[in-house]
XYZ file of C-alpha atoms in Angstrom:
219
model
C 114.950 -26.737 -6.912
C 113.133 -23.912 -5.317
C 109.373 -23.633 -4.978
C 108.858 -21.649 -8.227
C 110.946 -24.071 -10.213
C 109.046 -27.016 -8.857
C 105.690 -25.364 -9.763
C 106.778 -24.414 -13.233
C 108.098 -28.009 -13.980
C 104.840 -29.466 -12.953
C 102.674 -26.958 -14.843
C 104.760 -27.287 -18.043
C 104.541 -31.013 -17.994
C 100.753 -31.016 -17.290
C 100.254 -28.698 -20.278
C 101.759 -31.371 -22.528
C 98.783 -33.681 -21.717
C 96.375 -31.352 -23.425
C 95.095 -31.871 -26.980
C 93.312 -29.849 -29.682
C 89.636 -29.390 -28.917
C 89.882 -30.239 -25.224
C 87.740 -28.348 -22.695
C 89.960 -28.018 -19.589
C 89.048 -26.972 -16.129
C 91.907 -25.661 -13.989
C 91.516 -25.981 -10.270
C 92.640 -23.519 -7.568
C 96.464 -23.098 -6.969
C 99.139 -24.709 -8.877
C 96.779 -25.970 -11.707
C 96.039 -22.329 -12.686
C 99.720 -22.011 -13.921
C 99.081 -24.537 -16.694
C 97.298 -21.767 -18.648
C 100.734 -20.153 -19.146
C 102.308 -23.222 -20.733
C 99.767 -24.614 -23.212
C 101.777 -25.232 -26.410
C 101.140 -22.614 -29.171
C 100.036 -25.366 -31.631
C 97.440 -26.806 -29.241
C 94.030 -25.115 -29.098
C 92.068 -25.816 -25.976
C 89.201 -24.031 -24.208
C 90.091 -23.406 -20.571
C 87.174 -23.110 -18.130
C 87.084 -21.327 -14.790
C 84.388 -22.872 -12.601
C 83.143 -19.540 -11.421
C 81.847 -18.808 -14.803
C 84.220 -18.435 -17.831
C 84.964 -20.414 -20.924
C 87.972 -19.105 -22.871
C 90.499 -18.264 -20.153
C 93.963 -17.115 -21.261
C 97.288 -16.614 -19.596
C 97.870 -14.612 -16.502
C 97.766 -10.849 -17.217
C 100.821 -8.747 -17.169
C 101.453 -6.727 -14.000
C 99.396 -3.591 -13.964
C 97.050 -4.915 -16.626
C 94.810 -6.944 -14.346
C 91.089 -6.662 -14.897
C 89.049 -7.155 -11.688
C 86.124 -8.440 -13.733
C 88.192 -11.603 -14.662
C 89.358 -13.837 -11.766
C 89.694 -17.624 -11.443
C 88.041 -19.773 -8.822
C 90.816 -18.971 -6.418
C 90.496 -15.167 -6.899
C 93.579 -14.838 -9.022
C 93.602 -12.427 -11.993
C 93.132 -14.092 -15.448
C 92.648 -12.942 -19.005
C 89.835 -13.846 -21.332
C 90.609 -14.748 -24.953
C 88.668 -13.471 -28.027
C 85.423 -15.340 -28.181
C 85.368 -16.104 -24.433
C 81.966 -16.419 -22.688
C 80.939 -15.634 -19.168
C 77.960 -17.055 -17.253
C 76.800 -17.674 -13.671
C 77.991 -20.444 -11.379
C 74.836 -22.547 -11.981
C 75.566 -22.622 -15.760
C 79.234 -23.425 -15.056
C 78.320 -26.546 -12.998
C 75.699 -27.536 -15.591
C 78.626 -27.743 -18.042
C 80.721 -29.733 -15.540
C 78.014 -32.145 -14.327
C 76.736 -32.732 -17.836
C 80.041 -34.259 -18.840
C 81.210 -31.484 -21.108
C 84.681 -31.037 -19.537
C 87.348 -33.353 -21.139
C 90.135 -32.697 -18.608
C 90.158 -31.357 -14.992
C 93.404 -30.474 -13.334
C 93.455 -30.288 -9.540
C 95.840 -30.144 -6.750
C 95.943 -32.641 -3.845
C 96.601 -33.116 -0.236
C 96.702 -36.906 -0.649
C 96.119 -39.456 -3.452
C 96.315 -43.128 -3.223
C 96.920 -46.236 -5.411
C 93.199 -46.664 -5.970
C 92.763 -43.188 -7.508
C 91.102 -41.704 -4.453
C 91.702 -38.066 -3.795
C 91.655 -35.923 -0.638
C 92.116 -32.269 -1.405
C 89.593 -30.203 0.443
C 90.221 -30.366 4.286
C 92.506 -31.358 7.116
C 90.405 -32.267 10.249
C 90.725 -29.508 12.845
C 91.585 -26.803 10.392
C 89.123 -24.308 9.025
C 87.987 -24.872 5.439
C 85.511 -22.943 3.211
C 83.983 -26.341 2.134
C 84.545 -28.873 -0.655
C 83.543 -26.427 -3.381
C 83.284 -27.765 -6.880
C 86.044 -30.304 -6.682
C 83.791 -33.333 -6.187
C 81.751 -32.318 -9.346
C 84.930 -31.842 -11.363
C 86.265 -35.152 -10.354
C 83.182 -37.168 -11.428
C 82.107 -34.963 -14.297
C 85.391 -34.848 -16.320
C 86.514 -37.601 -18.736
C 90.090 -37.371 -17.432
C 91.477 -36.165 -14.038
C 95.062 -35.070 -13.746
C 96.696 -34.055 -10.483
C 99.295 -31.304 -10.549
C 101.003 -31.542 -7.201
C 104.279 -31.429 -5.366
C 105.417 -34.917 -4.613
C 105.625 -34.387 -0.791
C 104.652 -31.702 1.779
C 108.057 -31.226 3.479
C 108.767 -34.712 4.994
C 105.188 -35.794 4.616
C 104.381 -38.253 1.830
C 101.304 -37.389 -0.310
C 101.115 -40.408 -2.581
C 99.819 -43.174 -0.375
C 98.641 -46.814 -0.249
C 95.342 -45.363 1.192
C 94.252 -41.739 1.911
C 93.775 -40.899 5.525
C 92.126 -37.565 5.039
C 88.435 -37.062 4.064
C 87.984 -37.915 0.416
C 86.824 -35.536 -2.197
C 85.960 -38.426 -4.558
C 86.856 -42.129 -4.815
C 88.597 -43.801 -7.774
C 88.443 -40.840 -10.148
C 92.151 -39.904 -10.535
C 93.888 -41.022 -13.799
C 97.291 -39.264 -13.806
C 99.591 -37.698 -11.217
C 102.251 -35.279 -12.228
C 104.875 -34.063 -9.666
C 108.318 -32.573 -9.871
C 109.668 -36.073 -9.701
C 107.723 -37.797 -12.386
C 104.603 -38.813 -14.183
C 102.506 -41.558 -12.679
C 99.372 -43.308 -14.023
C 96.742 -44.905 -11.737
C 96.004 -48.402 -13.076
C 94.321 -51.526 -11.882
C 97.829 -52.870 -10.985
C 98.721 -49.819 -9.058
C 100.603 -46.595 -9.631
C 102.803 -46.879 -12.662
C 105.859 -44.576 -12.876
C 106.029 -43.763 -16.630
C 108.373 -40.713 -16.576
C 111.029 -39.659 -14.242
C 112.655 -36.281 -13.737
C 116.369 -36.422 -14.761
C 117.499 -35.100 -11.345
C 115.996 -38.045 -9.499
C 116.558 -41.814 -9.465
C 113.806 -44.446 -9.251
C 114.951 -45.108 -5.679
C 114.560 -41.559 -4.650
C 110.981 -41.374 -6.122
C 110.058 -44.556 -4.329
C 111.545 -43.248 -1.024
C 109.212 -40.187 -1.322
C 106.149 -42.355 -1.997
C 104.304 -44.512 0.452
C 102.552 -46.633 -2.209
C 104.695 -49.165 -3.972
C 105.336 -47.982 -7.540
C 105.132 -50.121 -10.544
C 108.030 -49.160 -12.734
C 107.071 -49.042 -16.405
C 109.255 -51.175 -18.688
C 109.222 -48.139 -20.959
C 110.180 -45.579 -18.295
C 111.480 -42.474 -19.861
C 112.937 -39.197 -18.898
C 110.302 -36.502 -18.016
C 110.097 -33.694 -20.502
C 110.805 -30.519 -18.608
């Protein structure tokens, strides 16, 4: 699979986790693609942390509106009935527990549900941003991430990078499968048909718990 295929597979599968009535925050990067794959019969309200409720799909080329961008600066659309507000109000919504699901990317995640996604020591970073608020303010946290970074494993026994938040991740979705963070460890619930359980485990530092109901990942 090429990079674009991987990102589409992840975004499509993440979108299947959304339910009618959910208020959903999409983090910077890969998570923003989820807006393009929300099933037609599912009605959710997508939030951009920089001040928009009612985000739609990416605009068609040539129809971008510079007034509407996501937190990463990418162009977005606003659905009928959308509302805009300042960042302070946006984080009042997040910190007040009004976000049902937050979808973020990751540099590392571990079997305790710890997430590191904001910096690599020695490299320049703009700061942690709103990720720490999104992790503790949402009812459910889903990571939309590539399973590895080249040969480097990202799903670990214990994160080695500075944490964004501890113990907040619920679900991890990669191109290889769907994994749930539980008290017993990381449970592999779905697997992409192109991979074997052995291949997924080889790409994962943490020891996976294989669900007795393991099924093929819907892609």
